[in-house]
């Protein structure tokens, strides 16, 4: 048995975390650049113990690993994450892929990312449409602070504005609008995983009116910031297809399309402005 295997067995007996997460945290606190933990000496491992133990305790408490590490890879970007923003999900990466594919060949000069959180979508779009003017908005000042840091980390020149949905952008027109709003209903929030409920910001998760409140308000506000053929993309709750059809199946919205995620659940919603 290698020193690492002994170390893992002895330390993890008090925490019971997944071996992969244990290894990730050990590499995070280690000053040894060698990625192969099996080559670490007993002394090298012991030198990490004091820094490792509090992180293992946080992980055991249910805190997401990404918050402990403070960083998340997303669609080719390195993003800072903390408890002021949601952790970007794989589903949102899939949404980004769909948006970029659908916008190939379109003239994309102005992009809005509404409810931007960490800036994951808006910054990814700036990287993929570097000539476009990209504006990111959020009602949370703390979330915008994180998004601004992420823009600097990834050397992306975008604009930030604080405010309620599209209000700070009235007077401008967008060719592409993306929005991943809070869409979990108050009742559903009681059933979410404890790691989400206890650590991720509720303001970015929960919406009134069965999770539909912000979509209804977006439907009212979109015509003010859109022109003919503006493309709009939402992330949605998997039970929301039918009510969203009712909300948006009216002028000036057209070409409504829903797509499923990798689990086959309705998760993405696209439309255009006539």
PDB file of C-alpha atoms in Angstrom:
ATOM      1  CA  UNK A   1       0.000   0.000   0.000  1.00  0.00           C
ATOM      2  CA  UNK A   2       1.409   3.400  -1.010  1.00  0.00           C
ATOM      3  CA  UNK A   3       1.758   6.304   1.436  1.00  0.00           C
ATOM      4  CA  UNK A   4      -1.182   7.977  -0.320  1.00  0.00           C
ATOM      5  CA  UNK A   5      -3.420   4.952   0.158  1.00  0.00           C
ATOM      6  CA  UNK A   6      -2.523   4.853   3.865  1.00  0.00           C
ATOM      7  CA  UNK A   7      -3.144   8.590   4.136  1.00  0.00           C
ATOM      8  CA  UNK A   8      -6.507   8.383   2.400  1.00  0.00           C
ATOM      9  CA  UNK A   9      -7.651   5.468   4.561  1.00  0.00           C
ATOM     10  CA  UNK A  10      -6.610   7.088   7.827  1.00  0.00           C
ATOM     11  CA  UNK A  11      -7.860  10.612   7.141  1.00  0.00           C
ATOM     12  CA  UNK A  12     -11.028   9.775   5.271  1.00  0.00           C
ATOM     13  CA  UNK A  13     -12.244   7.402   7.974  1.00  0.00           C
ATOM     14  CA  UNK A  14     -13.510  10.517   9.786  1.00  0.00           C
ATOM     15  CA  UNK A  15     -15.136  12.100   6.736  1.00  0.00           C
ATOM     16  CA  UNK A  16     -16.304   9.438   4.320  1.00  0.00           C
ATOM     17  CA  UNK A  17     -16.075  11.633   1.224  1.00  0.00           C
ATOM     18  CA  UNK A  18     -15.731  10.274  -2.299  1.00  0.00           C
ATOM     19  CA  UNK A  19     -12.192   9.255  -3.176  1.00  0.00           C
ATOM     20  CA  UNK A  20     -12.208  11.472  -6.265  1.00  0.00           C
ATOM     21  CA  UNK A  21     -13.221  14.546  -4.226  1.00  0.00           C
ATOM     22  CA  UNK A  22     -10.625  13.704  -1.577  1.00  0.00           C
ATOM     23  CA  UNK A  23      -7.940  13.586  -4.271  1.00  0.00           C
ATOM     24  CA  UNK A  24      -9.126  16.870  -5.789  1.00  0.00           C
ATOM     25  CA  UNK A  25      -8.903  18.669  -2.459  1.00  0.00           C
ATOM     26  CA  UNK A  26      -5.514  17.159  -1.684  1.00  0.00           C
ATOM     27  CA  UNK A  27      -4.124  18.396  -4.989  1.00  0.00           C
ATOM     28  CA  UNK A  28      -5.690  21.792  -4.266  1.00  0.00           C
ATOM     29  CA  UNK A  29      -3.812  22.240  -0.974  1.00  0.00           C
ATOM     30  CA  UNK A  30      -0.568  20.569  -2.066  1.00  0.00           C
ATOM     31  CA  UNK A  31       2.455  22.517  -3.266  1.00  0.00           C
ATOM     32  CA  UNK A  32       3.694  19.477  -5.196  1.00  0.00           C
ATOM     33  CA  UNK A  33       2.906  19.970  -8.915  1.00  0.00           C
ATOM     34  CA  UNK A  34       3.038  16.230  -9.596  1.00  0.00           C
ATOM     35  CA  UNK A  35      -0.536  15.172 -10.499  1.00  0.00           C
ATOM     36  CA  UNK A  36       0.095  11.568  -9.404  1.00  0.00           C
ATOM     37  CA  UNK A  37      -0.749  11.306  -5.713  1.00  0.00           C
ATOM     38  CA  UNK A  38       0.619   7.787  -5.579  1.00  0.00           C
ATOM     39  CA  UNK A  39       4.133   9.271  -5.877  1.00  0.00           C
ATOM     40  CA  UNK A  40       3.764  11.555  -2.828  1.00  0.00           C
ATOM     41  CA  UNK A  41       5.912  10.706   0.161  1.00  0.00           C
ATOM     42  CA  UNK A  42       4.441  10.299   3.637  1.00  0.00           C
ATOM     43  CA  UNK A  43       6.024  13.594   4.723  1.00  0.00           C
ATOM     44  CA  UNK A  44       4.576  15.457   1.737  1.00  0.00           C
ATOM     45  CA  UNK A  45       1.133  14.134   2.553  1.00  0.00           C
ATOM     46  CA  UNK A  46       1.371  14.985   6.237  1.00  0.00           C
ATOM     47  CA  UNK A  47       2.426  18.532   5.354  1.00  0.00           C
ATOM     48  CA  UNK A  48      -0.985  18.955   3.642  1.00  0.00           C
ATOM     49  CA  UNK A  49      -3.039  17.662   6.546  1.00  0.00           C
ATOM     50  CA  UNK A  50      -3.723  20.911   8.389  1.00  0.00           C
ATOM     51  CA  UNK A  51      -4.942  22.622   5.214  1.00  0.00           C
ATOM     52  CA  UNK A  52      -6.880  19.587   4.028  1.00  0.00           C
ATOM     53  CA  UNK A  53      -8.921  18.809   7.158  1.00  0.00           C
ATOM     54  CA  UNK A  54     -11.110  21.956   7.207  1.00  0.00           C
ATOM     55  CA  UNK A  55     -11.891  21.524   3.507  1.00  0.00           C
ATOM     56  CA  UNK A  56     -12.938  17.926   4.061  1.00  0.00           C
ATOM     57  CA  UNK A  57     -15.172  19.108   6.906  1.00  0.00           C
ATOM     58  CA  UNK A  58     -16.833  21.614   4.572  1.00  0.00           C
ATOM     59  CA  UNK A  59     -17.372  18.901   1.973  1.00  0.00           C
ATOM     60  CA  UNK A  60     -18.825  16.539   4.568  1.00  0.00           C
ATOM     61  CA  UNK A  61     -21.278  19.276   5.621  1.00  0.00           C
ATOM     62  CA  UNK A  62     -22.714  19.221   2.098  1.00  0.00           C
ATOM     63  CA  UNK A  63     -20.995  22.302   0.694  1.00  0.00           C
ATOM     64  CA  UNK A  64     -20.491  21.850  -3.059  1.00  0.00           C
ATOM     65  CA  UNK A  65     -16.929  21.080  -4.106  1.00  0.00           C
ATOM     66  CA  UNK A  66     -16.939  23.954  -6.604  1.00  0.00           C
ATOM     67  CA  UNK A  67     -17.554  26.486  -3.827  1.00  0.00           C
ATOM     68  CA  UNK A  68     -14.714  25.021  -1.786  1.00  0.00           C
ATOM     69  CA  UNK A  69     -12.344  25.239  -4.760  1.00  0.00           C
ATOM     70  CA  UNK A  70     -13.745  28.650  -5.696  1.00  0.00           C
ATOM     71  CA  UNK A  71     -13.570  27.966  -9.412  1.00  0.00           C
ATOM     72  CA  UNK A  72     -15.613  26.230 -12.114  1.00  0.00           C
ATOM     73  CA  UNK A  73     -14.739  25.328 -15.687  1.00  0.00           C
ATOM     74  CA  UNK A  74     -17.497  26.388 -18.063  1.00  0.00           C
ATOM     75  CA  UNK A  75     -17.493  26.210 -21.842  1.00  0.00           C
ATOM     76  CA  UNK A  76     -13.780  26.976 -22.111  1.00  0.00           C
ATOM     77  CA  UNK A  77     -13.751  29.609 -19.366  1.00  0.00           C
ATOM     78  CA  UNK A  78     -12.392  29.573 -15.825  1.00  0.00           C
ATOM     79  CA  UNK A  79     -15.032  31.115 -13.604  1.00  0.00           C
ATOM     80  CA  UNK A  80     -14.801  32.212 -10.013  1.00  0.00           C
ATOM     81  CA  UNK A  81     -17.771  30.959  -8.005  1.00  0.00           C
ATOM     82  CA  UNK A  82     -18.879  31.627  -4.449  1.00  0.00           C
ATOM     83  CA  UNK A  83     -22.140  31.550  -2.531  1.00  0.00           C
ATOM     84  CA  UNK A  84     -23.285  34.803  -4.149  1.00  0.00           C
ATOM     85  CA  UNK A  85     -23.822  33.003  -7.480  1.00  0.00           C
ATOM     86  CA  UNK A  86     -25.151  29.688  -8.692  1.00  0.00           C
ATOM     87  CA  UNK A  87     -22.653  27.061  -9.794  1.00  0.00           C
ATOM     88  CA  UNK A  88     -22.925  26.862 -13.604  1.00  0.00           C
ATOM     89  CA  UNK A  89     -24.389  23.518 -14.647  1.00  0.00           C
ATOM     90  CA  UNK A  90     -23.724  21.119 -17.496  1.00  0.00           C
ATOM     91  CA  UNK A  91     -27.239  21.848 -18.770  1.00  0.00           C
ATOM     92  CA  UNK A  92     -26.301  25.490 -19.235  1.00  0.00           C
ATOM     93  CA  UNK A  93     -23.218  24.467 -21.221  1.00  0.00           C
ATOM     94  CA  UNK A  94     -25.552  22.495 -23.479  1.00  0.00           C
ATOM     95  CA  UNK A  95     -27.746  25.579 -23.813  1.00  0.00           C
ATOM     96  CA  UNK A  96     -24.679  27.604 -24.829  1.00  0.00           C
ATOM     97  CA  UNK A  97     -23.867  25.051 -27.517  1.00  0.00           C
ATOM     98  CA  UNK A  98     -27.431  25.244 -28.861  1.00  0.00           C
ATOM     99  CA  UNK A  99     -27.403  29.052 -28.915  1.00  0.00           C
ATOM    100  CA  UNK A 100     -24.078  29.267 -30.727  1.00  0.00           C
ATOM    101  CA  UNK A 101     -25.171  26.720 -33.306  1.00  0.00           C
ATOM    102  CA  UNK A 102     -28.490  28.484 -33.917  1.00  0.00           C
ATOM    103  CA  UNK A 103     -26.841  31.889 -34.246  1.00  0.00           C
ATOM    104  CA  UNK A 104     -24.287  30.884 -36.857  1.00  0.00           C
ATOM    105  CA  UNK A 105     -24.934  33.020 -39.925  1.00  0.00           C
ATOM    106  CA  UNK A 106     -26.969  35.596 -38.000  1.00  0.00           C
ATOM    107  CA  UNK A 107     -25.811  39.176 -37.601  1.00  0.00           C
ATOM    108  CA  UNK A 108     -25.055  39.372 -33.879  1.00  0.00           C
ATOM    109  CA  UNK A 109     -23.948  42.854 -32.852  1.00  0.00           C
ATOM    110  CA  UNK A 110     -25.584  43.279 -29.441  1.00  0.00           C
ATOM    111  CA  UNK A 111     -26.096  40.578 -26.822  1.00  0.00           C
ATOM    112  CA  UNK A 112     -27.873  40.790 -23.462  1.00  0.00           C
ATOM    113  CA  UNK A 113     -27.370  38.245 -20.667  1.00  0.00           C
ATOM    114  CA  UNK A 114     -30.188  38.739 -18.171  1.00  0.00           C
ATOM    115  CA  UNK A 115     -29.923  37.309 -14.620  1.00  0.00           C
ATOM    116  CA  UNK A 116     -26.258  36.807 -15.442  1.00  0.00           C
ATOM    117  CA  UNK A 117     -25.063  35.472 -12.083  1.00  0.00           C
ATOM    118  CA  UNK A 118     -21.403  34.500 -12.449  1.00  0.00           C
ATOM    119  CA  UNK A 119     -21.462  35.747 -16.038  1.00  0.00           C
ATOM    120  CA  UNK A 120     -21.149  32.239 -17.474  1.00  0.00           C
ATOM    121  CA  UNK A 121     -23.421  32.722 -20.476  1.00  0.00           C
ATOM    122  CA  UNK A 122     -22.634  36.319 -21.347  1.00  0.00           C
ATOM    123  CA  UNK A 123     -18.885  35.814 -21.107  1.00  0.00           C
ATOM    124  CA  UNK A 124     -19.043  32.608 -23.151  1.00  0.00           C
ATOM    125  CA  UNK A 125     -20.985  34.463 -25.831  1.00  0.00           C
ATOM    126  CA  UNK A 126     -18.430  37.283 -25.866  1.00  0.00           C
ATOM    127  CA  UNK A 127     -15.682  34.711 -26.382  1.00  0.00           C
ATOM    128  CA  UNK A 128     -17.595  33.136 -29.269  1.00  0.00           C
ATOM    129  CA  UNK A 129     -18.832  36.422 -30.780  1.00  0.00           C
ATOM    130  CA  UNK A 130     -15.842  38.659 -29.994  1.00  0.00           C
ATOM    131  CA  UNK A 131     -17.028  41.570 -32.153  1.00  0.00           C
ATOM    132  CA  UNK A 132     -20.400  41.784 -30.424  1.00  0.00           C
ATOM    133  CA  UNK A 133     -21.246  44.272 -27.689  1.00  0.00           C
ATOM    134  CA  UNK A 134     -22.270  42.181 -24.678  1.00  0.00           C
ATOM    135  CA  UNK A 135     -24.213  43.554 -21.702  1.00  0.00           C
ATOM    136  CA  UNK A 136     -24.720  41.525 -18.528  1.00  0.00           C
ATOM    137  CA  UNK A 137     -27.363  42.444 -15.985  1.00  0.00           C
ATOM    138  CA  UNK A 138     -28.420  41.122 -12.599  1.00  0.00           C
ATOM    139  CA  UNK A 139     -30.431  42.455  -9.701  1.00  0.00           C
ATOM    140  CA  UNK A 140     -27.770  41.262  -7.250  1.00  0.00           C
ATOM    141  CA  UNK A 141     -24.845  43.597  -6.673  1.00  0.00           C
ATOM    142  CA  UNK A 142     -22.853  40.709  -5.181  1.00  0.00           C
ATOM    143  CA  UNK A 143     -23.442  38.519  -8.224  1.00  0.00           C
ATOM    144  CA  UNK A 144     -22.324  41.312 -10.534  1.00  0.00           C
ATOM    145  CA  UNK A 145     -19.125  41.687  -8.510  1.00  0.00           C
ATOM    146  CA  UNK A 146     -18.335  38.032  -9.219  1.00  0.00           C
ATOM    147  CA  UNK A 147     -19.205  38.412 -12.905  1.00  0.00           C
ATOM    148  CA  UNK A 148     -16.913  41.442 -13.176  1.00  0.00           C
ATOM    149  CA  UNK A 149     -14.043  39.437 -11.693  1.00  0.00           C
ATOM    150  CA  UNK A 150     -14.710  36.667 -14.190  1.00  0.00           C
ATOM    151  CA  UNK A 151     -14.583  39.119 -17.076  1.00  0.00           C
ATOM    152  CA  UNK A 152     -11.133  40.248 -15.877  1.00  0.00           C
ATOM    153  CA  UNK A 153      -9.918  36.685 -15.306  1.00  0.00           C
ATOM    154  CA  UNK A 154     -10.870  35.736 -18.849  1.00  0.00           C
ATOM    155  CA  UNK A 155      -9.825  39.067 -20.399  1.00  0.00           C
ATOM    156  CA  UNK A 156     -13.243  39.771 -21.896  1.00  0.00           C
ATOM    157  CA  UNK A 157     -14.515  43.302 -22.498  1.00  0.00           C
ATOM    158  CA  UNK A 158     -18.217  43.460 -21.627  1.00  0.00           C
ATOM    159  CA  UNK A 159     -20.630  45.904 -20.000  1.00  0.00           C
ATOM    160  CA  UNK A 160     -22.367  45.393 -16.652  1.00  0.00           C
ATOM    161  CA  UNK A 161     -25.548  46.935 -15.311  1.00  0.00           C
ATOM    162  CA  UNK A 162     -27.449  46.322 -12.114  1.00  0.00           C
ATOM    163  CA  UNK A 163     -31.213  46.206 -12.175  1.00  0.00           C
ATOM    164  CA  UNK A 164     -34.419  44.266 -12.454  1.00  0.00           C
ATOM    165  CA  UNK A 165     -34.430  42.052 -15.571  1.00  0.00           C
ATOM    166  CA  UNK A 166     -34.413  44.243 -18.706  1.00  0.00           C
ATOM    167  CA  UNK A 167     -35.076  47.575 -17.001  1.00  0.00           C
ATOM    168  CA  UNK A 168     -31.451  48.807 -17.068  1.00  0.00           C
ATOM    169  CA  UNK A 169     -31.257  48.020 -20.802  1.00  0.00           C
ATOM    170  CA  UNK A 170     -34.402  49.815 -21.988  1.00  0.00           C
ATOM    171  CA  UNK A 171     -33.449  52.138 -24.814  1.00  0.00           C
ATOM    172  CA  UNK A 172     -31.057  49.612 -26.350  1.00  0.00           C
ATOM    173  CA  UNK A 173     -31.840  46.872 -28.870  1.00  0.00           C
ATOM    174  CA  UNK A 174     -30.394  43.364 -28.863  1.00  0.00           C
ATOM    175  CA  UNK A 175     -29.868  40.792 -31.599  1.00  0.00           C
ATOM    176  CA  UNK A 176     -29.543  37.991 -29.043  1.00  0.00           C
ATOM    177  CA  UNK A 177     -30.930  37.786 -25.511  1.00  0.00           C
ATOM    178  CA  UNK A 178     -30.165  34.935 -23.127  1.00  0.00           C
ATOM    179  CA  UNK A 179     -31.731  34.449 -19.721  1.00  0.00           C
ATOM    180  CA  UNK A 180     -31.466  31.773 -17.052  1.00  0.00           C
ATOM    181  CA  UNK A 181     -33.879  33.217 -14.491  1.00  0.00           C
ATOM    182  CA  UNK A 182     -35.042  31.830 -11.157  1.00  0.00           C
ATOM    183  CA  UNK A 183     -37.708  29.270 -12.085  1.00  0.00           C
ATOM    184  CA  UNK A 184     -38.152  26.920  -9.128  1.00  0.00           C
ATOM    185  CA  UNK A 185     -41.533  27.307  -7.448  1.00  0.00           C
ATOM    186  CA  UNK A 186     -41.774  27.919  -3.722  1.00  0.00           C
ATOM    187  CA  UNK A 187     -43.234  24.442  -3.221  1.00  0.00           C
ATOM    188  CA  UNK A 188     -40.544  22.785  -5.343  1.00  0.00           C
ATOM    189  CA  UNK A 189     -37.819  24.574  -3.392  1.00  0.00           C
ATOM    190  CA  UNK A 190     -38.666  22.492  -0.348  1.00  0.00           C
ATOM    191  CA  UNK A 191     -37.682  19.379  -2.326  1.00  0.00           C
ATOM    192  CA  UNK A 192     -34.347  20.491  -3.809  1.00  0.00           C
ATOM    193  CA  UNK A 193     -31.102  18.855  -2.754  1.00  0.00           C
ATOM    194  CA  UNK A 194     -29.729  20.083   0.554  1.00  0.00           C
ATOM    195  CA  UNK A 195     -26.413  21.054  -1.067  1.00  0.00           C
ATOM    196  CA  UNK A 196     -28.363  23.477  -3.282  1.00  0.00           C
ATOM    197  CA  UNK A 197     -30.847  24.687  -0.688  1.00  0.00           C
ATOM    198  CA  UNK A 198     -28.268  25.232   2.056  1.00  0.00           C
ATOM    199  CA  UNK A 199     -25.504  26.831   0.007  1.00  0.00           C
ATOM    200  CA  UNK A 200     -26.664  28.336  -3.303  1.00  0.00           C
ATOM    201  CA  UNK A 201     -28.457  31.730  -3.342  1.00  0.00           C
ATOM    202  CA  UNK A 202     -32.239  31.329  -3.179  1.00  0.00           C
ATOM    203  CA  UNK A 203     -32.699  34.656  -4.988  1.00  0.00           C
ATOM    204  CA  UNK A 204     -31.234  33.009  -8.100  1.00  0.00           C
ATOM    205  CA  UNK A 205     -33.393  29.894  -7.798  1.00  0.00           C
ATOM    206  CA  UNK A 206     -36.917  30.646  -6.597  1.00  0.00           C
ATOM    207  CA  UNK A 207     -39.715  32.531  -8.344  1.00  0.00           C
ATOM    208  CA  UNK A 208     -43.339  33.146  -7.436  1.00  0.00           C
ATOM    209  CA  UNK A 209     -46.366  32.115  -9.505  1.00  0.00           C
ATOM    210  CA  UNK A 210     -45.268  28.474  -9.755  1.00  0.00           C
ATOM    211  CA  UNK A 211     -41.829  29.574 -10.912  1.00  0.00           C
ATOM    212  CA  UNK A 212     -43.240  31.544 -13.864  1.00  0.00           C
ATOM    213  CA  UNK A 213     -43.170  35.095 -12.517  1.00  0.00           C
ATOM    214  CA  UNK A 214     -40.009  36.244 -14.267  1.00  0.00           C
ATOM    215  CA  UNK A 215     -40.940  34.679 -17.609  1.00  0.00           C
ATOM    216  CA  UNK A 216     -44.233  36.595 -17.537  1.00  0.00           C
ATOM    217  CA  UNK A 217     -42.432  39.832 -16.837  1.00  0.00           C
ATOM    218  CA  UNK A 218     -39.869  39.128 -19.551  1.00  0.00           C
ATOM    219  CA  UNK A 219     -42.721  38.601 -22.027  1.00  0.00           C
ATOM    220  CA  UNK A 220     -43.987  42.087 -21.200  1.00  0.00           C
ATOM    221  CA  UNK A 221     -40.569  43.736 -21.382  1.00  0.00           C
ATOM    222  CA  UNK A 222     -38.922  42.010 -24.355  1.00  0.00           C
ATOM    223  CA  UNK A 223     -40.609  44.079 -27.101  1.00  0.00           C
ATOM    224  CA  UNK A 224     -38.955  47.204 -25.676  1.00  0.00           C
ATOM    225  CA  UNK A 225     -35.424  45.917 -26.294  1.00  0.00           C
ATOM    226  CA  UNK A 226     -35.914  43.775 -29.405  1.00  0.00           C
ATOM    227  CA  UNK A 227     -36.172  44.348 -33.116  1.00  0.00           C
ATOM    228  CA  UNK A 228     -37.470  42.078 -35.857  1.00  0.00           C
ATOM    229  CA  UNK A 229     -35.771  38.652 -35.690  1.00  0.00           C
ATOM    230  CA  UNK A 230     -34.138  39.152 -32.300  1.00  0.00           C
ATOM    231  CA  UNK A 231     -33.333  35.662 -31.019  1.00  0.00           C
ATOM    232  CA  UNK A 232     -34.182  34.870 -27.384  1.00  0.00           C
ATOM    233  CA  UNK A 233     -33.045  31.823 -25.398  1.00  0.00           C
ATOM    234  CA  UNK A 234     -34.193  30.752 -21.938  1.00  0.00           C
ATOM    235  CA  UNK A 235     -33.306  27.957 -19.583  1.00  0.00           C
ATOM    236  CA  UNK A 236     -36.532  26.618 -18.067  1.00  0.00           C
ATOM    237  CA  UNK A 237     -37.895  24.179 -15.518  1.00  0.00           C
ATOM    238  CA  UNK A 238     -38.741  20.769 -16.924  1.00  0.00           C
ATOM    239  CA  UNK A 239     -42.453  21.146 -16.088  1.00  0.00           C
ATOM    240  CA  UNK A 240     -42.856  24.575 -17.675  1.00  0.00           C
ATOM    241  CA  UNK A 241     -43.277  23.889 -21.391  1.00  0.00           C
ATOM    242  CA  UNK A 242     -47.081  24.144 -21.480  1.00  0.00           C
ATOM    243  CA  UNK A 243     -47.434  27.296 -19.358  1.00  0.00           C
ATOM    244  CA  UNK A 244     -44.632  28.986 -21.287  1.00  0.00           C
ATOM    245  CA  UNK A 245     -46.382  28.239 -24.552  1.00  0.00           C
ATOM    246  CA  UNK A 246     -49.445  30.036 -23.194  1.00  0.00           C
ATOM    247  CA  UNK A 247     -47.371  33.023 -22.093  1.00  0.00           C
ATOM    248  CA  UNK A 248     -45.446  33.463 -25.355  1.00  0.00           C
ATOM    249  CA  UNK A 249     -47.873  32.123 -27.971  1.00  0.00           C
ATOM    250  CA  UNK A 250     -48.936  35.629 -28.947  1.00  0.00           C
ATOM    251  CA  UNK A 251     -47.698  38.572 -30.959  1.00  0.00           C
ATOM    252  CA  UNK A 252     -44.875  39.604 -31.278  1.00  0.00           C
ATOM    253  CA  UNK A 253     -43.332  36.218 -30.424  1.00  0.00           C
ATOM    254  CA  UNK A 254     -42.814  33.558 -33.075  1.00  0.00           C
ATOM    255  CA  UNK A 255     -40.883  30.375 -33.897  1.00  0.00           C
ATOM    256  CA  UNK A 256     -41.250  28.963 -30.388  1.00  0.00           C
ATOM    257  CA  UNK A 257     -39.045  25.902 -29.904  1.00  0.00           C
ATOM    258  CA  UNK A 258     -38.365  23.691 -26.889  1.00  0.00           C
ATOM    259  CA  UNK A 259     -35.409  21.338 -26.574  1.00  0.00           C
ATOM    260  CA  UNK A 260     -34.540  18.693 -24.031  1.00  0.00           C
ATOM    261  CA  UNK A 261     -31.411  18.212 -21.954  1.00  0.00           C
ATOM    262  CA  UNK A 262     -29.300  15.048 -21.798  1.00  0.00           C
ATOM    263  CA  UNK A 263     -31.898  13.479 -19.485  1.00  0.00           C
ATOM    264  CA  UNK A 264     -34.670  14.045 -22.016  1.00  0.00           C
ATOM    265  CA  UNK A 265     -36.326  16.775 -19.931  1.00  0.00           C
ATOM    266  CA  UNK A 266     -37.646  20.014 -21.402  1.00  0.00           C
ATOM    267  CA  UNK A 267     -34.953  22.490 -20.398  1.00  0.00           C
ATOM    268  CA  UNK A 268     -34.396  25.042 -23.170  1.00  0.00           C
ATOM    269  CA  UNK A 269     -36.794  27.470 -24.830  1.00  0.00           C
ATOM    270  CA  UNK A 270     -36.108  29.552 -27.933  1.00  0.00           C
ATOM    271  CA  UNK A 271     -38.164  32.189 -29.711  1.00  0.00           C
ATOM    272  CA  UNK A 272     -37.889  35.085 -32.116  1.00  0.00           C
ATOM    273  CA  UNK A 273     -39.489  38.504 -32.295  1.00  0.00           C
ATOM    274  CA  UNK A 274     -41.579  39.209 -35.396  1.00  0.00           C
TER     275      UNK A 274
END
